[in-house]
mmCIF file of C-alpha atoms in Angstrom:
data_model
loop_
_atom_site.group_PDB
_atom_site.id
_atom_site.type_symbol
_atom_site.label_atom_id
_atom_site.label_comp_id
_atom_site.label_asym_id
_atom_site.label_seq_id
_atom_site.Cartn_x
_atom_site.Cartn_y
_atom_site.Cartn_z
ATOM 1 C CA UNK A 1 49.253 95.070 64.625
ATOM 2 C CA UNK A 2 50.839 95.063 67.825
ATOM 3 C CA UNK A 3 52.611 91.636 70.082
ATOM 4 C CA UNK A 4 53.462 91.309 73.495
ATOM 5 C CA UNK A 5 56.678 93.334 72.822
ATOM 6 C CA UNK A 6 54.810 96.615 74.156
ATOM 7 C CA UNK A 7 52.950 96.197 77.845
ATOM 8 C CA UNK A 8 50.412 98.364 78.462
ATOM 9 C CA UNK A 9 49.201 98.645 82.068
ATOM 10 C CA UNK A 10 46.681 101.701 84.172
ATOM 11 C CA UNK A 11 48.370 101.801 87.339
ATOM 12 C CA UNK A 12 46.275 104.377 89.209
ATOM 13 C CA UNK A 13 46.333 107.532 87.201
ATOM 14 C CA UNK A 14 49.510 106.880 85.400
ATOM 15 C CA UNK A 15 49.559 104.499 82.019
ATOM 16 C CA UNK A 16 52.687 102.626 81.874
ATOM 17 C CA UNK A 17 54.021 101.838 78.271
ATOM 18 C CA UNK A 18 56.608 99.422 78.571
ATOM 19 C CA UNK A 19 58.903 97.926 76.323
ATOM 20 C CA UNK A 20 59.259 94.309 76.503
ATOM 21 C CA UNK A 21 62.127 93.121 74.561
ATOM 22 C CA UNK A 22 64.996 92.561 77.680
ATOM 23 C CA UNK A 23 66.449 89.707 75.797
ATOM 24 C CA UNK A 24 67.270 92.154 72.498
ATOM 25 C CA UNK A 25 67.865 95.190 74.908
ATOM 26 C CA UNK A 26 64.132 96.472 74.214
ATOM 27 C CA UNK A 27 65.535 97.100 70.663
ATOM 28 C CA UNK A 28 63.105 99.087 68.380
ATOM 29 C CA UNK A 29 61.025 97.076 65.481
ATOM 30 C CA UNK A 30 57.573 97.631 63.751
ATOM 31 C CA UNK A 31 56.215 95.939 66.600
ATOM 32 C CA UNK A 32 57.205 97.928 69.377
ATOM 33 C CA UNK A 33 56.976 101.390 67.175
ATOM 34 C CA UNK A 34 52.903 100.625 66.806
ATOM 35 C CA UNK A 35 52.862 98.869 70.744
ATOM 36 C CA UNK A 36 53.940 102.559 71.925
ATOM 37 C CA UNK A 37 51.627 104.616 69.611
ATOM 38 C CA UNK A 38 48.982 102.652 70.837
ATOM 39 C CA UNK A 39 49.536 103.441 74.441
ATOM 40 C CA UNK A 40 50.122 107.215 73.890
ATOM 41 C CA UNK A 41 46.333 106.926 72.161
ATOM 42 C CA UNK A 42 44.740 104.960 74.560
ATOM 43 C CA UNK A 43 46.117 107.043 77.513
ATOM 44 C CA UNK A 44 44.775 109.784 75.536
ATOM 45 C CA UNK A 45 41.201 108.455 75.308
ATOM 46 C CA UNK A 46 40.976 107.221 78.818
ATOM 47 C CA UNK A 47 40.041 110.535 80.641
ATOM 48 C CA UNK A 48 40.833 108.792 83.780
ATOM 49 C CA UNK A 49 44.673 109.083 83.178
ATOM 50 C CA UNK A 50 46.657 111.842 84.250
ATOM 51 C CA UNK A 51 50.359 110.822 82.937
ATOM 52 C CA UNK A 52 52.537 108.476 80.492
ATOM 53 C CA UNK A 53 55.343 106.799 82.197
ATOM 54 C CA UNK A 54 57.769 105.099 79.312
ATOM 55 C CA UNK A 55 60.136 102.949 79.999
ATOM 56 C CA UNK A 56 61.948 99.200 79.338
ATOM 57 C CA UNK A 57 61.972 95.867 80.594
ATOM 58 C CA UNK A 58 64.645 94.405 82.701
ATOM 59 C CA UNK A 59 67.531 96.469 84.177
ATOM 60 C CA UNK A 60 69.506 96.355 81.076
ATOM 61 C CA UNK A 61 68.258 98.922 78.763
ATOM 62 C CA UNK A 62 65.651 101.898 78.302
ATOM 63 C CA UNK A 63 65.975 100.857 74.946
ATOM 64 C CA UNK A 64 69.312 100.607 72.493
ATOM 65 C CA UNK A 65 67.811 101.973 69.372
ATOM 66 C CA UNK A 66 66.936 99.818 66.227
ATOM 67 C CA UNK A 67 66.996 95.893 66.126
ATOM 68 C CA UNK A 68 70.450 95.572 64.162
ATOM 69 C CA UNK A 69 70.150 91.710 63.896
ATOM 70 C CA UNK A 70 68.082 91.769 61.022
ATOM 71 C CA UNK A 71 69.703 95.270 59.478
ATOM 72 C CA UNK A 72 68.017 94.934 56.469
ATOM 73 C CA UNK A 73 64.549 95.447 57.902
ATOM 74 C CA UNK A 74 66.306 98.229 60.202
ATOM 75 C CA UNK A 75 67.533 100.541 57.348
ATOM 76 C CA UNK A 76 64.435 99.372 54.861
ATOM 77 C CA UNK A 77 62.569 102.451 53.383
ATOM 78 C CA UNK A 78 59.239 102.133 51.415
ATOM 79 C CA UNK A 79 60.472 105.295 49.044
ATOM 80 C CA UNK A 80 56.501 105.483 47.773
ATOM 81 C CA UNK A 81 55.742 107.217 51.151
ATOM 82 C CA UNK A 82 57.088 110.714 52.343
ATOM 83 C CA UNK A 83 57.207 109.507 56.057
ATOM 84 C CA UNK A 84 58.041 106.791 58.515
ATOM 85 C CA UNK A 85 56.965 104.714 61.761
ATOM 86 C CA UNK A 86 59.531 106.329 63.894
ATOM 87 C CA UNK A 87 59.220 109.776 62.592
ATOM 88 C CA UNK A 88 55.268 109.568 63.045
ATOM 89 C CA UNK A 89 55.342 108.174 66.634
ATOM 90 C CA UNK A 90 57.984 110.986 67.307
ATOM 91 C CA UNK A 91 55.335 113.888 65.783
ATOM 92 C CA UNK A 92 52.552 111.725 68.222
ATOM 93 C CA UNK A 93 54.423 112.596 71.296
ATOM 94 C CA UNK A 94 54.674 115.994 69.855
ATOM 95 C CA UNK A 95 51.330 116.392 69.681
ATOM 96 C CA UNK A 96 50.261 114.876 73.089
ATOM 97 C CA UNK A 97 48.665 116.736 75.970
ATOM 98 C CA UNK A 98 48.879 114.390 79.133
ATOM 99 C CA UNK A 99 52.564 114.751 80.394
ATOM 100 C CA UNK A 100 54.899 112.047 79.982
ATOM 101 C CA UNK A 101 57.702 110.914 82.087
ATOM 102 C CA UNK A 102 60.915 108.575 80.833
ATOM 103 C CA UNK A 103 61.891 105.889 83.030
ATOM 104 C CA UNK A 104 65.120 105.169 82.046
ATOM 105 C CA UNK A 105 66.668 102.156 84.141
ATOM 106 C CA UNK A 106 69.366 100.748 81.111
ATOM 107 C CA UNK A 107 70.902 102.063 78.366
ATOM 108 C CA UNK A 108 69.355 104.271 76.312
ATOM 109 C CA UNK A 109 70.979 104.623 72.610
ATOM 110 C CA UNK A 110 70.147 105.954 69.337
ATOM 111 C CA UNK A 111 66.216 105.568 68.513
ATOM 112 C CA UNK A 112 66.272 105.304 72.412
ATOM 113 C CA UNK A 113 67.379 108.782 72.808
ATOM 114 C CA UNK A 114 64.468 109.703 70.464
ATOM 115 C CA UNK A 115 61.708 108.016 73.053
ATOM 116 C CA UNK A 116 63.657 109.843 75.743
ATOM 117 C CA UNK A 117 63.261 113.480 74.112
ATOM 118 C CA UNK A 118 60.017 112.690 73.060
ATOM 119 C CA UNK A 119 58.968 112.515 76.731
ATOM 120 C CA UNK A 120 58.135 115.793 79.084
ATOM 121 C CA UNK A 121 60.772 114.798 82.020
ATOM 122 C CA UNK A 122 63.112 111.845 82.594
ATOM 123 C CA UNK A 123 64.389 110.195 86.091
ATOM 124 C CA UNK A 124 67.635 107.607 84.966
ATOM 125 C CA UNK A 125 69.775 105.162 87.462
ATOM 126 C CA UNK A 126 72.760 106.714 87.974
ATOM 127 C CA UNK A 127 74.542 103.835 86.041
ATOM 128 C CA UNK A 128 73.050 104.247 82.800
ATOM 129 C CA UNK A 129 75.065 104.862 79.614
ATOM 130 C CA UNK A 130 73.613 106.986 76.823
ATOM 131 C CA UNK A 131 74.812 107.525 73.164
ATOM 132 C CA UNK A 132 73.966 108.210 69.697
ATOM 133 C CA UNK A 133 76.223 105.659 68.216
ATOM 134 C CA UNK A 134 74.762 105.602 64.475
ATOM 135 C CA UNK A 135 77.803 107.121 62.860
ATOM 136 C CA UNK A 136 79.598 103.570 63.837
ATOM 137 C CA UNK A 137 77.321 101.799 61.839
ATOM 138 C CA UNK A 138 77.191 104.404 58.634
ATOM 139 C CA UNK A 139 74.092 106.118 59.336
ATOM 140 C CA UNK A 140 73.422 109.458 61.442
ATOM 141 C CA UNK A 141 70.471 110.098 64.097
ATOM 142 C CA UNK A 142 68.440 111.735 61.809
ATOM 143 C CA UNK A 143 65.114 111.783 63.540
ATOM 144 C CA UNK A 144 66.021 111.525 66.784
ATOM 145 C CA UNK A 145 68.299 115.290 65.854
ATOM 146 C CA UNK A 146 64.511 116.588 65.657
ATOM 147 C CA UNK A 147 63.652 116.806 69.076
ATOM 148 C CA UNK A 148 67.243 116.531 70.977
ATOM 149 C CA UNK A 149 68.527 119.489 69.014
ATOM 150 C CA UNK A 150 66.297 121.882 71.284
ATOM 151 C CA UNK A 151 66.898 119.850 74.381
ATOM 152 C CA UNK A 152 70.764 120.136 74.985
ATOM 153 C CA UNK A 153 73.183 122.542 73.902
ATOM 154 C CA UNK A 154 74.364 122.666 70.101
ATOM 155 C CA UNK A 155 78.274 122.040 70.314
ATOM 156 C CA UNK A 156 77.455 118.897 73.177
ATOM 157 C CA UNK A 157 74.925 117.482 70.572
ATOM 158 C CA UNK A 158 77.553 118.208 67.971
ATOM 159 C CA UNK A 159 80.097 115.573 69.813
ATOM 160 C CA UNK A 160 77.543 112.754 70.692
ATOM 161 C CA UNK A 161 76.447 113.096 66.816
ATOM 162 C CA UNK A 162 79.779 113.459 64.923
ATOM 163 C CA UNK A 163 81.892 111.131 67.157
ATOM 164 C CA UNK A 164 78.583 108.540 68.328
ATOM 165 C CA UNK A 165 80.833 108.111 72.039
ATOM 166 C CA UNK A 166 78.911 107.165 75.005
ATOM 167 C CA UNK A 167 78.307 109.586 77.704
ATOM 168 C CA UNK A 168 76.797 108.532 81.815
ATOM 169 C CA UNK A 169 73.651 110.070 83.147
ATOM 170 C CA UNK A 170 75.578 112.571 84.815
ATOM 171 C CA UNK A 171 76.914 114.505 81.269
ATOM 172 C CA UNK A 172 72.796 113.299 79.932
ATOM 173 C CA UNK A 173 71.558 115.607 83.489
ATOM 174 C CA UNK A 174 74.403 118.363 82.532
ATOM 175 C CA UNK A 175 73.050 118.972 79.127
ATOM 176 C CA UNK A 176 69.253 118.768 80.137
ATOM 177 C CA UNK A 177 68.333 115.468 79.176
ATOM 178 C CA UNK A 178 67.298 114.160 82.632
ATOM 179 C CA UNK A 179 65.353 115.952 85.555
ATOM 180 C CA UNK A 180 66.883 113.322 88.148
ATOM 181 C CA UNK A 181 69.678 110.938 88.263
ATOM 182 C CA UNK A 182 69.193 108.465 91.498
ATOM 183 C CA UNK A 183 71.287 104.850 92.365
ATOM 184 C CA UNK A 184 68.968 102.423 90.663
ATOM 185 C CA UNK A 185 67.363 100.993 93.761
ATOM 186 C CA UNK A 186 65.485 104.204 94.416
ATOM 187 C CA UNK A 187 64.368 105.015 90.410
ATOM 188 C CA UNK A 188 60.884 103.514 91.454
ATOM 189 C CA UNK A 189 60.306 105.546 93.864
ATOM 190 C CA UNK A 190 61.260 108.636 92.171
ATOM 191 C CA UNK A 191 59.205 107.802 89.471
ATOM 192 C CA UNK A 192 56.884 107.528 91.769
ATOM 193 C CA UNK A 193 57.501 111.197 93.497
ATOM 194 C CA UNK A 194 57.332 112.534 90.573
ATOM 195 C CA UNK A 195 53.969 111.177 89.437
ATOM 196 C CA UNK A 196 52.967 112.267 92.673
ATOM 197 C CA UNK A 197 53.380 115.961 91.814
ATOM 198 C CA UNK A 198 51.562 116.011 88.735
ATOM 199 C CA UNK A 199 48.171 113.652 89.792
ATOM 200 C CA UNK A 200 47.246 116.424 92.553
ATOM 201 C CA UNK A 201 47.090 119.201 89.838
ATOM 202 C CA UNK A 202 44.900 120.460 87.749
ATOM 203 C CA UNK A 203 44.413 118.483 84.769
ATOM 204 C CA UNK A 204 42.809 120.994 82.299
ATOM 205 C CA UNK A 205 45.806 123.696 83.458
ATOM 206 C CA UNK A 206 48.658 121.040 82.391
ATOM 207 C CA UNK A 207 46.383 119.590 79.283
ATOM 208 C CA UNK A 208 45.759 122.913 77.877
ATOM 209 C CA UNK A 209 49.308 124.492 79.385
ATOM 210 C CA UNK A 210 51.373 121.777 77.213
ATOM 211 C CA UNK A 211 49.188 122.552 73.956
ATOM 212 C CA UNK A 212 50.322 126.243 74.409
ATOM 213 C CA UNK A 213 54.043 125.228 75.140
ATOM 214 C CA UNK A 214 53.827 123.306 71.885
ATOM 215 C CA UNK A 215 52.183 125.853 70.103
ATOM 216 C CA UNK A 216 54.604 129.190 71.073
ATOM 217 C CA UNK A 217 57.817 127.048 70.213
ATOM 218 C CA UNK A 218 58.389 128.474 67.323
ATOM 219 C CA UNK A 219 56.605 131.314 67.423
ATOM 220 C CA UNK A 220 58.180 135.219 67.990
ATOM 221 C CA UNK A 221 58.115 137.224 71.523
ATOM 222 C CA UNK A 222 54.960 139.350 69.714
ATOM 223 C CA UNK A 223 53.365 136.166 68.903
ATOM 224 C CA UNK A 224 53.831 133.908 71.540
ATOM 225 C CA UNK A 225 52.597 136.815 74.146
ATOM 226 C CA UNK A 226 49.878 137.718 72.161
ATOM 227 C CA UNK A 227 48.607 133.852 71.841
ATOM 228 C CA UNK A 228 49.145 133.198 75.795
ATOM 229 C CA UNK A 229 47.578 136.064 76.692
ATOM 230 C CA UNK A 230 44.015 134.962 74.986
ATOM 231 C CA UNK A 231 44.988 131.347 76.417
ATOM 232 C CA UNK A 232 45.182 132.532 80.199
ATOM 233 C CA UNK A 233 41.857 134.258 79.460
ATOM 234 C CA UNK A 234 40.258 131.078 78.035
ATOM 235 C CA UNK A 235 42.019 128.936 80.725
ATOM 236 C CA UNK A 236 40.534 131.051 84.048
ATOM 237 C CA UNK A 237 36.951 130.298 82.244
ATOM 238 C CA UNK A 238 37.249 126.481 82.764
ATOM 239 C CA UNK A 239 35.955 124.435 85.850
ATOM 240 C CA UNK A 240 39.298 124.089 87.408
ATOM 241 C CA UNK A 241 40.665 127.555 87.415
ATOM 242 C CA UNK A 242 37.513 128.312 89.161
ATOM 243 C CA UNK A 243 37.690 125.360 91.347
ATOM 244 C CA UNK A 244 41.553 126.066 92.202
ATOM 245 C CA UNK A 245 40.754 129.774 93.230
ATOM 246 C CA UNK A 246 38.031 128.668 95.275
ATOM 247 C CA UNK A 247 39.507 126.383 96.810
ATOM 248 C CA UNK A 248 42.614 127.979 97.983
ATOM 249 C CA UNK A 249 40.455 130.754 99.611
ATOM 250 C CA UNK A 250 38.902 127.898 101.141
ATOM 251 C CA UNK A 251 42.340 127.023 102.600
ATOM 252 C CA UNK A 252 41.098 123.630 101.247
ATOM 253 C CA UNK A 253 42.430 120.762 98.744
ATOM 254 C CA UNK A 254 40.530 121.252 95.213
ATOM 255 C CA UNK A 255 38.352 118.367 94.134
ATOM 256 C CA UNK A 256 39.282 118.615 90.133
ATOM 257 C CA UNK A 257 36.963 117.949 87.443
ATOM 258 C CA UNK A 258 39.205 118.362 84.270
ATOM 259 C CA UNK A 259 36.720 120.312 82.909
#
């Protein structure tokens, strides 16, 4: 079940997933978890949307990790099953093929700097503080280490890990975690821009071009080549490639299907 901690809004071709908890510094629970898978599934199912913008309520935070006031149900573990909320909402991102973009206007902190690297790009206010504090409370960002580890570079995620010290959106930028740092009174609108340059493309190229990324990450430089070589082959059969080529001899704007 999900409350009003999640919003869920279609504005034009983006689906906003917000997280409504200002007053607790959009702190993760059970509630918000589910609030956010639903929104990745629903902007999934509605073919109308083109991209996932995540972010929080309220200037304050992005999100500061797990609800700590009640740390019981933050560290409880049902040991009967082999995985978690978190941990599946993290392998849901993973799985996605509509790009997503964080929106990070507050501090973003320990399950927050999951939902951050669980997302395809990332514009932050240039005030925001990040962190992966967990060590101060005696726990370690297990999860979250799934995704950031091949975001930023080893001996950086090493320090925010072992010593759980903030760092600004600056150092986050340096180390890959952000496409754009802006003052806070123009994050809108590069959120904005940003959505801009992914609505005008070709949906089937970026739906079908993200499933590929996914699927070569691990694989070899014989594998992946072989594998994106029948992919380009299957792509430039679709509706779109042969719309896009069309159209550009047309000197013209393409009118995309997503077919």
């Amino acid at each position: 079940m999900t409350d009003n901690s999640v919003l869920l809004e279609k504005r034009g071709q983006a689906f906003w997933i917000t997280i409504n908890r200002p007053d607790k510094r959009n702190a993760l629970n059970a509630g918000v978890i589910a609030g956010i898978a639903k929104g990745y599934r629903e902007a999934h199912d509605d073919k109308d949307v083109r991209v996932i913008v995540l972010t929080g309520a309220g200037d304050k935070a992005f999100c500061a990790g797990a609800d700590l006031q009640n740390s019981g149900a933050a560290f409880s573990m049902d040991f009967s099953r082999p995985n978690v909320d978190y941990a599946d909402l993290l392998r849901l991102s993973q799985s996605a093929t509509k790009p997503a973009i964080a929106r990070v206007g507050g501090v973003c902190m320990a399950g927050g700097m999951g939902l951050l690297c669980m997302t395809d790009m990332a514009v932050a206010a240039d005030g925001v503080i990040f962190g992966l504090p967990e060590v101060k409370v005696g726990v370690f960002p297990m999860q979250v280490l799934s995704l950031l580890q091949s975001i930023a570079p080893s001996r950086l995620v090493n320090e925010w890990a072992l010593t759980g010290e903030p760092f600004d959106a600056r150092s986050a930028q340096a180390a890959g975690l952000l496409n754009y740092v802006v003052p806070a009174a123009e994050l809108d609108a590069k959120v904005d821009w940003l959505i801009g340059r992914i609505v005008d493309k070709s949906p089937t190229a970026i739906r079908r071009g993200k499933y590929a990324m996914r699927a070569i990450a691990s694989m070899s430089f014989d594998e992946s080549i072989a594998y994106t070589e029948s992919q380009i082959a299957l792509l430039a059969m679709t509706e779109d490639a042969k719309e896009g080529l069309k159209a550009f001899g047309e000197k013209r704007k393409p009118t995309w299907t997503g077919r």
